[in-house]
XYZ file of C-alpha atoms in Angstrom:
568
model
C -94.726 159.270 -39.653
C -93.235 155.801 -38.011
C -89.639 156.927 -36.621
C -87.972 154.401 -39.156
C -89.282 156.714 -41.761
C -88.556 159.986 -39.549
C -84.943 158.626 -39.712
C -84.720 157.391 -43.068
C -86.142 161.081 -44.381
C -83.198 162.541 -42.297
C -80.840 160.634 -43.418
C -79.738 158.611 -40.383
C -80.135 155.228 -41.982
C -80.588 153.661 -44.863
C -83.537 151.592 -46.444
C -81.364 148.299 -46.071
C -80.743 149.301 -42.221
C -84.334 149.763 -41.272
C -84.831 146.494 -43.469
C -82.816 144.757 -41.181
C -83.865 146.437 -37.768
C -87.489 145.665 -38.465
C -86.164 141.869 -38.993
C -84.274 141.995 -35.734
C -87.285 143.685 -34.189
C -89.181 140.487 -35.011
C -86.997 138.345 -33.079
C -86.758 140.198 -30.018
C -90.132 141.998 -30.070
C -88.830 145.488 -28.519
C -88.925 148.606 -30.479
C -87.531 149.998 -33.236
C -85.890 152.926 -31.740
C -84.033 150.104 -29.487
C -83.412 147.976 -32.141
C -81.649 150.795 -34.268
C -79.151 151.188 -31.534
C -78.293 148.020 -30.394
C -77.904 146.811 -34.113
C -75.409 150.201 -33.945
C -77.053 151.713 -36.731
C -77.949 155.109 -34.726
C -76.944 156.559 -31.495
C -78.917 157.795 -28.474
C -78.448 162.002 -28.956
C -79.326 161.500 -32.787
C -82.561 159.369 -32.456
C -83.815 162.484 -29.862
C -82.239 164.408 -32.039
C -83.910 163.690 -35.164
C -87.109 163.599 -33.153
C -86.868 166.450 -31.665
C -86.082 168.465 -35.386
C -89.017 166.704 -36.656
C -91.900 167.299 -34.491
C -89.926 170.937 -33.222
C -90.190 170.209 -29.281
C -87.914 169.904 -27.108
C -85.770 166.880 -26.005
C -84.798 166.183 -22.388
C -82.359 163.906 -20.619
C -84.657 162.256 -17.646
C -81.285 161.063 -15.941
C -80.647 165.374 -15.128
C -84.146 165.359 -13.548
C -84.221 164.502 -9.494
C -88.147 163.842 -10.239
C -90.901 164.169 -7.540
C -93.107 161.352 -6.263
C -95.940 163.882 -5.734
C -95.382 164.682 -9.610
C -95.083 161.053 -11.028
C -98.322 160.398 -9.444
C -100.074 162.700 -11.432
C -99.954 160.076 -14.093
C -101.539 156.726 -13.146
C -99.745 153.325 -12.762
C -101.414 152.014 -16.059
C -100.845 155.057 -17.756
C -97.562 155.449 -17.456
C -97.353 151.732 -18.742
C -99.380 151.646 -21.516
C -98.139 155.098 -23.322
C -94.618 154.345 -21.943
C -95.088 158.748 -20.231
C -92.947 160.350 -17.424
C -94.495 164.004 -16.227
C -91.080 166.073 -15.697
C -92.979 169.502 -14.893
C -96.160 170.779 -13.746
C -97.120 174.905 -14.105
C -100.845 175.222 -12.856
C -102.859 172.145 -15.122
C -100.557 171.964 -17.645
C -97.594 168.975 -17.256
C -94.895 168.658 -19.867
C -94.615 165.168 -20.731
C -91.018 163.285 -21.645
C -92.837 160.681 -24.264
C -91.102 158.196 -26.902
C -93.796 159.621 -29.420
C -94.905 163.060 -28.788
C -96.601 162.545 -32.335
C -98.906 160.314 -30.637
C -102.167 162.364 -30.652
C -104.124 159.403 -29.379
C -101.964 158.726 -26.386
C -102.115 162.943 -25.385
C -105.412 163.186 -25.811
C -106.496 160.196 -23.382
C -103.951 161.430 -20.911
C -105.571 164.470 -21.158
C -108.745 163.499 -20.238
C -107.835 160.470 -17.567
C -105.718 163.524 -15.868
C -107.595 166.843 -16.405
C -104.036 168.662 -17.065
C -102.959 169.970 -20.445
C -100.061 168.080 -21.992
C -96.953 169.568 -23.470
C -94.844 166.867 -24.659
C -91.194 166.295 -24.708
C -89.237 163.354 -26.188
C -86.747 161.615 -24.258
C -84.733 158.317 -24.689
C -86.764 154.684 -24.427
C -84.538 153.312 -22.259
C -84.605 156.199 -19.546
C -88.307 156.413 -19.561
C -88.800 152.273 -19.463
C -86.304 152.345 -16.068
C -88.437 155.302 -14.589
C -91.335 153.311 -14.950
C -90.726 150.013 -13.742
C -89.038 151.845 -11.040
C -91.469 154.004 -10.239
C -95.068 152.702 -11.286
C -94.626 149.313 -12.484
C -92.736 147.755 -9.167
C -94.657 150.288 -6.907
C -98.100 149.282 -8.213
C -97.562 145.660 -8.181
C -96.240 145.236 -4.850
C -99.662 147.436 -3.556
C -101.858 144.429 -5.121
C -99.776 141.557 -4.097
C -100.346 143.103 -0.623
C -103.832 143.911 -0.807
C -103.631 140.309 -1.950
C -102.352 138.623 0.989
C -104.214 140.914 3.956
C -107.848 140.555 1.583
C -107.616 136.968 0.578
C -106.130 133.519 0.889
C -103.138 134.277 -1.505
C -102.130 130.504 -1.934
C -105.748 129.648 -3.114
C -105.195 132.946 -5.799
C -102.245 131.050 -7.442
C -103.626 127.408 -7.304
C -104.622 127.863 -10.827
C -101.905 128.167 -12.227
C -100.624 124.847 -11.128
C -102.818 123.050 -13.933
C -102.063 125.514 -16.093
C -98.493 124.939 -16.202
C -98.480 121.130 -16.173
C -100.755 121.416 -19.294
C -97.984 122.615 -21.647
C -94.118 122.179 -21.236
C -93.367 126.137 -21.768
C -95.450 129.199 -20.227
C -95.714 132.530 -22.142
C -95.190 134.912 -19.290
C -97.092 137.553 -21.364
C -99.837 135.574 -21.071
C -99.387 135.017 -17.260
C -99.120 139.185 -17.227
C -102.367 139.771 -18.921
C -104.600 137.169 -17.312
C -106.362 138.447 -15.013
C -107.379 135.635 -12.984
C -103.853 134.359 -12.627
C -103.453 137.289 -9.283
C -101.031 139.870 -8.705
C -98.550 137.829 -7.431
C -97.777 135.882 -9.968
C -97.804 139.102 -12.226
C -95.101 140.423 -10.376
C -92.916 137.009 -10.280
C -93.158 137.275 -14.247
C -92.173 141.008 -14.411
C -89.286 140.218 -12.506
C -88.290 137.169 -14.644
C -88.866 139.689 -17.339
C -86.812 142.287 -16.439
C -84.415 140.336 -15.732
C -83.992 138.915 -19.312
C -84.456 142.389 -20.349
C -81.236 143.116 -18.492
C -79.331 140.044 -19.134
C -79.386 138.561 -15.765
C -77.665 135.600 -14.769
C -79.218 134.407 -11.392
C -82.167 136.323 -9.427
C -82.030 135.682 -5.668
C -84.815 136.057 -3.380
C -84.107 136.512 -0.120
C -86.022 136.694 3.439
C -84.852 138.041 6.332
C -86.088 138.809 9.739
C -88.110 141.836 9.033
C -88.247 142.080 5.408
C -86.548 140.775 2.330
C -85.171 141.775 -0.916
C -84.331 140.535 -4.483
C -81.094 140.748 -6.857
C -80.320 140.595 -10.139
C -76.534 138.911 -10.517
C -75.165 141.120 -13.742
C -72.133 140.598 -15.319
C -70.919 138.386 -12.285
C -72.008 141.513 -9.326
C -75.225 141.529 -7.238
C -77.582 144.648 -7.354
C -80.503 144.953 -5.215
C -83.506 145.556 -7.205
C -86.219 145.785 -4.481
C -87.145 145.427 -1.009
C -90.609 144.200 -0.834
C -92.280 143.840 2.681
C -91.611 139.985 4.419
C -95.202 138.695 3.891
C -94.651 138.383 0.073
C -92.214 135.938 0.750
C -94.814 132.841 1.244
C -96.185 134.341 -2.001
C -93.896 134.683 -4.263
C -91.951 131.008 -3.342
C -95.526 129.819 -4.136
C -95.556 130.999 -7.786
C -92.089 130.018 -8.497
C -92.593 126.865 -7.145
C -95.894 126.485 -8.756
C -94.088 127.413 -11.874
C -91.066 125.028 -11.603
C -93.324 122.116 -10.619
C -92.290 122.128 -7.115
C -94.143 120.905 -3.744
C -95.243 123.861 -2.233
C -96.524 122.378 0.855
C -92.480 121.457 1.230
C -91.035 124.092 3.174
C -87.864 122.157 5.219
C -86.484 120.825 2.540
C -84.202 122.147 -0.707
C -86.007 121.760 -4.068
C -84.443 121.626 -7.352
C -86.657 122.506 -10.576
C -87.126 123.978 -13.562
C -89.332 126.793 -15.879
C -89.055 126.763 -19.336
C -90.632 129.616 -20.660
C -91.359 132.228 -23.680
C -90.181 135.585 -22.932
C -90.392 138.726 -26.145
C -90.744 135.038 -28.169
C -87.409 133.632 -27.249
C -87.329 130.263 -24.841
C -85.795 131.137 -21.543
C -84.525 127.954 -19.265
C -84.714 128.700 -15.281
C -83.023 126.760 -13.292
C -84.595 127.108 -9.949
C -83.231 126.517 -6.421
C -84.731 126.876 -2.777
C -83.600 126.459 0.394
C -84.945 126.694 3.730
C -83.519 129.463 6.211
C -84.127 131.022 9.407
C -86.797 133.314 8.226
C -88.309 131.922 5.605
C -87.460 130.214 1.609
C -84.495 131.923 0.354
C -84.933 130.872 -4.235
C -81.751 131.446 -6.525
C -83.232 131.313 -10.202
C -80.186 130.658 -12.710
C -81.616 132.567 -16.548
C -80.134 130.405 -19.385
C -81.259 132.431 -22.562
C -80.635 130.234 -25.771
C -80.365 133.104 -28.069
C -77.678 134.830 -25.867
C -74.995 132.630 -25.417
C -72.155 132.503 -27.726
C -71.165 129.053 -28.451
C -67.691 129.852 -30.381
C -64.592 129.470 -28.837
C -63.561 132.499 -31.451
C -65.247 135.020 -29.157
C -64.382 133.760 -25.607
C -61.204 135.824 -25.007
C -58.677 133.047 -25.504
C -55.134 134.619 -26.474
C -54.131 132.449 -30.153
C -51.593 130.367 -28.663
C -54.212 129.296 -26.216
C -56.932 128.693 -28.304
C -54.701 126.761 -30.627
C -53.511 124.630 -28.146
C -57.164 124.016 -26.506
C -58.272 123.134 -30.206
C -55.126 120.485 -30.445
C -56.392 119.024 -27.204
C -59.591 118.537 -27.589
C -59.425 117.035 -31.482
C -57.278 114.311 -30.047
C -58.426 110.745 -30.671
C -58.016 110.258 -26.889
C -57.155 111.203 -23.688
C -58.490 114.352 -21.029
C -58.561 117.507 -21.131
C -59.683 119.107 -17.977
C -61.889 123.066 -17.780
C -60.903 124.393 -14.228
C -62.234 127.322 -12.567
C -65.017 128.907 -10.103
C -68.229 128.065 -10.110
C -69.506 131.255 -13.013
C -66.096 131.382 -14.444
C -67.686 130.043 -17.359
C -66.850 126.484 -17.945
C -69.986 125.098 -19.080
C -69.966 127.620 -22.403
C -66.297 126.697 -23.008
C -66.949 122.986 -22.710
C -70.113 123.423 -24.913
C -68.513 125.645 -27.509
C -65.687 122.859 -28.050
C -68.252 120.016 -28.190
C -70.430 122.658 -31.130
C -66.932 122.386 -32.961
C -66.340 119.055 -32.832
C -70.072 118.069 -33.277
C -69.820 115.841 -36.913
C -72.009 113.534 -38.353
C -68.698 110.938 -37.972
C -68.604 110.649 -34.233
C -70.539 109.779 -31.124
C -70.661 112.517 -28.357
C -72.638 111.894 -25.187
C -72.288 114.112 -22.420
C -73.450 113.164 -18.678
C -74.110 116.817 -16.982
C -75.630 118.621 -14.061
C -77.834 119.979 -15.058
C -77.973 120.320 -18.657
C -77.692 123.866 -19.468
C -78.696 124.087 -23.191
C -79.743 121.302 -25.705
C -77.012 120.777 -28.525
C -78.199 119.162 -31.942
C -76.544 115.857 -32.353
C -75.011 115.692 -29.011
C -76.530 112.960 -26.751
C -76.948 114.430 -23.402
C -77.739 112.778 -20.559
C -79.450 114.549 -16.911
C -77.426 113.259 -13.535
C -80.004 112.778 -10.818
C -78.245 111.592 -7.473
C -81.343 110.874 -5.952
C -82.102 107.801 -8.348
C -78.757 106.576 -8.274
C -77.954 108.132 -11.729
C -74.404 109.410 -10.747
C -71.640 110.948 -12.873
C -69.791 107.704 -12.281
C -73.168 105.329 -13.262
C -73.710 107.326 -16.306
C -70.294 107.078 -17.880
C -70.295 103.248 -16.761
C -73.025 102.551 -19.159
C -71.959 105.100 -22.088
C -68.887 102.893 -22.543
C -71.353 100.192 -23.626
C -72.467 103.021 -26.018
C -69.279 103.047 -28.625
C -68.843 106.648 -28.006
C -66.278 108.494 -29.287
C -66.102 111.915 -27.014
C -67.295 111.567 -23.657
C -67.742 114.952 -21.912
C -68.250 114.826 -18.093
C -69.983 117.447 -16.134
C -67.303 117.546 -13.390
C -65.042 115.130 -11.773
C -65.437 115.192 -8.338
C -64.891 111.860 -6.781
C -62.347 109.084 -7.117
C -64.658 106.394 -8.903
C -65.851 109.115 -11.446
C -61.868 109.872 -11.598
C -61.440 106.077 -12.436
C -63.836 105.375 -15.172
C -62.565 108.817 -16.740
C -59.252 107.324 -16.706
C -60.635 104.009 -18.150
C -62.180 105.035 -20.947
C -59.092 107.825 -22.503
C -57.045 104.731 -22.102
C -59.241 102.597 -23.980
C -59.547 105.241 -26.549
C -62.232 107.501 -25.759
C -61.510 111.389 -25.455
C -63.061 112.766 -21.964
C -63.734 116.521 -21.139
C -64.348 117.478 -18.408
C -64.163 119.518 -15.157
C -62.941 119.790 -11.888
C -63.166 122.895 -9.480
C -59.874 124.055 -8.849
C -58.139 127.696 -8.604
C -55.410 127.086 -11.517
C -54.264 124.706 -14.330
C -51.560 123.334 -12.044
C -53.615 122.839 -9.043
C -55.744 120.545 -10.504
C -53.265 117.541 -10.543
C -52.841 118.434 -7.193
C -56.530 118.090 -6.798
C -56.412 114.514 -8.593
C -53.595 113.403 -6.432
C -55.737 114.173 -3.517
C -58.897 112.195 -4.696
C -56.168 109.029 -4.441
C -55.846 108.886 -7.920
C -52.334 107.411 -8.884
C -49.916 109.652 -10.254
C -48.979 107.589 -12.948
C -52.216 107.261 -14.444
C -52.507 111.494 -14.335
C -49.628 111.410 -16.248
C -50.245 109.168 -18.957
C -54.105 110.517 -19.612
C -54.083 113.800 -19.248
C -53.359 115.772 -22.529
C -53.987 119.134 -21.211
C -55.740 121.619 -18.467
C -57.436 124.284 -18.891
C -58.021 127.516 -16.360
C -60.243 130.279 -16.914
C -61.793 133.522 -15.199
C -64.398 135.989 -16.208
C -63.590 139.828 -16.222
C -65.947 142.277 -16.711
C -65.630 144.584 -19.559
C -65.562 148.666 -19.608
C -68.445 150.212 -21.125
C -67.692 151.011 -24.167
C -70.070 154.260 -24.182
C -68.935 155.720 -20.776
C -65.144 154.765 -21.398
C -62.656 157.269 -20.633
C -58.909 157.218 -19.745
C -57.799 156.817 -16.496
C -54.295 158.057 -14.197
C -54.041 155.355 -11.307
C -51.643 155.958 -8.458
C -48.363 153.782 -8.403
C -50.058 151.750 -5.408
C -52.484 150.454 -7.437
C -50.445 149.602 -10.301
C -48.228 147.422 -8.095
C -50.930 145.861 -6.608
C -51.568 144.795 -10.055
C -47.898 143.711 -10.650
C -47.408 146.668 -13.068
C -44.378 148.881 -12.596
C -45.624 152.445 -13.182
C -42.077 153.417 -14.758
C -42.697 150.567 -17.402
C -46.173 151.689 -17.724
C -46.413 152.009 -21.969
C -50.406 152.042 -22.685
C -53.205 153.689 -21.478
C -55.500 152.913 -18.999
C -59.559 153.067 -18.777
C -62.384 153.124 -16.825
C -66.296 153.503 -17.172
C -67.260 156.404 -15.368
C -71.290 155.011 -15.446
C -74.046 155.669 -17.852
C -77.283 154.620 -18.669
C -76.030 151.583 -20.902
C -74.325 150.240 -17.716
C -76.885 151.181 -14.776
C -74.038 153.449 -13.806
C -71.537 150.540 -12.739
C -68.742 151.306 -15.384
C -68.877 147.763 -17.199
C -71.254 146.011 -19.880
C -70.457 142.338 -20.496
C -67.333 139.792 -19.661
C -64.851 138.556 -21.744
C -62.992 135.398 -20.286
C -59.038 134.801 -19.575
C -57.467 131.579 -19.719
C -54.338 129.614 -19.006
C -53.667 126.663 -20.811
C -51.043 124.011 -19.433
C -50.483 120.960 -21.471
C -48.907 117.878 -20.333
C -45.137 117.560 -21.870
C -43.066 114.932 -21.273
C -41.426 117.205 -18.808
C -44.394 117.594 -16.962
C -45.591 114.050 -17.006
C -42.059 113.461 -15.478
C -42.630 116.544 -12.721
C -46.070 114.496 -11.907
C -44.688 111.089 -11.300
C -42.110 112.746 -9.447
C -44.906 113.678 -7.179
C -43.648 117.787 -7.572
C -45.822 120.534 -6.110
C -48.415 122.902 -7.963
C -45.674 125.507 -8.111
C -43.039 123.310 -9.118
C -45.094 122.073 -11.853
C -46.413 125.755 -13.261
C -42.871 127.035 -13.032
C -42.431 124.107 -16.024
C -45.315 125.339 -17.464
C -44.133 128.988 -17.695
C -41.195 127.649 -18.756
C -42.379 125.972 -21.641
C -44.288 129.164 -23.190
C -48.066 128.795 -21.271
C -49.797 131.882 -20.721
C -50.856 132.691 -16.916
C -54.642 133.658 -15.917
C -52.612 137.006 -15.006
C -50.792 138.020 -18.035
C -53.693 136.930 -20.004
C -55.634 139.753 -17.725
C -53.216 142.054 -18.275
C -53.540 141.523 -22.239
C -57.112 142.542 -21.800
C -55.812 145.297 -19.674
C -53.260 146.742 -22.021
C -56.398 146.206 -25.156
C -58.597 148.564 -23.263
C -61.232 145.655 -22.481
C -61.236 145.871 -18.616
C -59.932 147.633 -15.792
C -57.276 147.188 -13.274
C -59.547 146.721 -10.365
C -60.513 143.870 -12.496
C -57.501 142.618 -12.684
C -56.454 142.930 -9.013
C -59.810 141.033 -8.212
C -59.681 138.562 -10.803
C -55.680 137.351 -10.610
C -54.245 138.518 -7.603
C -53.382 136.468 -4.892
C -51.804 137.626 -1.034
């Protein structure tokens, strides 16, 4: 039996669930058993569970096992892939096997004979046998033939095929690049590590050399982990296929490159924005993952309190004027701006956008790619859009006095502009504008409103559990412990979060709009704390106390909160 119908016989889900995992499964081409649970249909314990009861073996958790190296290889790299297997004991030639299918006759009996040991299988959870394999065998094995690679054979030569390849179609299947054969081990590896990182819902992958070796890390939920450490050599090879596969010059080496992979991952389209720069020791590449399918355009689901969202939404439906995003570069700006432009996307208006670079493609927006290099500045681009009767102009970033100017030239002759400037609050960002020698007078009389925003990470909502903090810490985070009314929570680390406590970020925002009492404060020429003391004043919501909300809901933690919002 499938495990959809092992499940459905026991009563674990119903005919219309399994209906719409195997839909889902379609879409994101993993299994069912992963499906089930991320759709939140079944759990973990019951899916072993109900395998376990059927087939009458025993299930094991692989994350109470300290497993052996001289055990795992036993089983074969390709083995271990294919049947997705992890040997947990050995007793003379018999190994008990922690499988996904022990009902899998097929995959015993060939690991049976490529082995010579009996098999006694054991189910145990997808997820913790896929991590002990690309940990263990996957990584491992490719690393060996990008090696072998390099000290048998010209490894640039190995990879030159792939340059044709690419330019021959605008997106690359990397399961195509992963099963061809002639394509060379490095390049197999580059795509499992694209892959993974997808898998895990990486932001950014850096790759970086150093003086004796190098390593590689996945940015998750805003924090670096190291993933691996291979040997220096690979460092030529692997900038070679990413280069290759962003349409780079290889041969340049002393200069930074900008490019970009489009590509089909589990059949989803996967931009990669990727970077390189030349260092002491060698290319270090950034690779920025913008998955389509994942993002959330809908300013519903970004964190914003109600008062702040309603106030963002008044702003940026008015017929003219700004309305600035501020924040750190990854505090999220770009899906904010994009999520108000999806709402205000209508048939009835012209919306052109001038960005760098565009992120993701939005139907019916006109978007148009800055490149510095041909003269095609922030500044140039919204010079000719005004020749373009636009109605909403949205600006990647202000960041110079003449793209300042023409911002300021077209709300005043009845355009609405969004757009952003890099600044550490709402308040600071006239500041900012003042500085760029733009006159406070025209500040006051454009600018509708300005937005702030941070990104905290979230607890894990299957490792959550409540948490005493000492009274240090909870006047660190402005809290006083004898007003203390709500519980606080922590992740202690599971397999859903890779043991780090948190899974996902939700975003919190300040929103300051211009009053009549702060347009006076700003052609007064008042400070940034003169001017957010009015804001408090008048009712807006603080990047802190908006952390503190998400504190007090049981979102994030206070070590989040101390990181995100407090300032010495």
């Amino acid at each position: 039996m499938k495990l959809g119908e092992i499940l459905l016989e026991q009563g674990l889900i119903s005919e219309d669930m399994l209906a719409q995992a195997l839909d889902e499964q379609q879409k994101d081409g993993k299994r069912i058993g992963s499906t089930l649970m991320k759709l939140g249909f079944v759990k973990e314990e019951e899916l072993l569970k109900a395998l376990s009861k059927h087939f009458g073996i025993e299930s094991v958790d692989l994350r109470e096992y300290e497993l052996d190296e001289s055990l795992l290889k036993l089983i074969p790299s390709d083995i271990a892939g294919k049947y997705l297997v992890v040997p947990v004991n050995r007793f003379g030639h018999t190994i008990t096997l922690a499988m996904i299918n022990p009902g899998d006759v097929a995959a015993v009996e060939d690991i049976q004979f490529a082995t010579g040991f009996e098999v006694v299988p054991v189910v145990a959870s997808e997820d913790a046998i896929l991590e002990i394999v690309r940990e263990h065998y996957d990584v491992k094995k490719l690393l060996s033939d990008v090696m072998y690679e390099i000290e048998m054979a010209d490894a640039g030569e190995a990879n030159v095929k792939v340059i044709d390849n690419a330019e021959q179609k605008e997106e690359e299947d990397l399961s195509d690049f992963q099963d061809d054969r002639d394509s060379g081990p490095a390049l197999k590896l580059t795509s499992k590590i694209i892959t993974d990182a997808v898998d895990m819902n990486v932001s950014d992958i850096h790759i970086e050399p150093y003086e004796d070796d190098m390593r590689i890390r996945y940015r998750i939920d805003g924090m670096l982990h190291e993933i691996m450490k291979p040997p220096k050599r690979m460092n030529r090879s692997l900038a070679t296929v990413i280069k290759v596969m962003a349409k780079l010059k290889v041969e340049e080496k002393r200069l930074p490159q900008d490019g970009r992979i489009k590509a089909r991952i589990h059949n989803k389209i996967i931009d990669i924005r990727v970077s390189t720069v030349p260092t002491l020791f060698g290319e270090k590449l950034a690779l920025r993952i913008l998955d389509r399918s994942a993002i959330q355009l809908n300013l519903d689901l970004l964190g914003f309190e109600p008062s702040n969202l309603k106030t963002f939404r008044k702003a940026i439906k008015s017929p003219y004027g700004i309305v600035l995003v501020t924040g750190p570069t990854g505090s999220g700006k770009t899906t904010t701006l994009y999520s108000g432009l999806k709402e205000l996307n209508d048939p009835g208006l012209n919306i052109i956008t001038a960005e760098d670079p565009i992120e993701y493609s939005l139907m019916g927006i006109n978007q148009l790619q800055v490149n510095d290099q041909i003269g095609l500045t922030f500044a140039s681009a919204l010079r000719e859009y005004l020749r373009q009767d636009p109605n909403i102009i949205m600006v990647g970033e202000i960041r110079d006095l003449e793209t300042a100017q023409i911002s300021i030239r077209a709300s005043l002759t009845g355009h609405l502009v969004i757009s952003t400037v890099h600044t550490n609050s709402a308040a600071a960002t006239v500041t900012r504008l003042v500085n760029m020698d733009v006159e406070s007078y025209l500040i006051a009389s454009t600018v509708l409103a300005i937005e702030s925003q941070r990104l905290l990470r979230k607890i894990c909502e299957k490792c959550r559990e409540e948490k005493k903090y000492p009274d240090d810490i909870l006047q660190d985070a402005g809290i006083d412990p004898k007003k203390l009314d709500f519980p606080l929570y922590k992740g202690e680390g599971c397999e859903n979060c890779r043991g780090t406590g948190y899974k996902g970020r939700i975003g919190i925002f300040e929103n300051m709009i211009i009053s009549s009492e702060i347009r006076d404060l700003i052609l007064q020429g008042a400070t940034s704390s003169q001017i957010e003391k009015k804001a408090i004043e008048e009712g807006m919501i603080t990047l802190h106390e908006s952390a503190m909300l998400k504190l007090e809901q049981g979102l994030t933690t206070i070590e989040e909160v101390i990181h995100e919002t407090m300032v010495i």
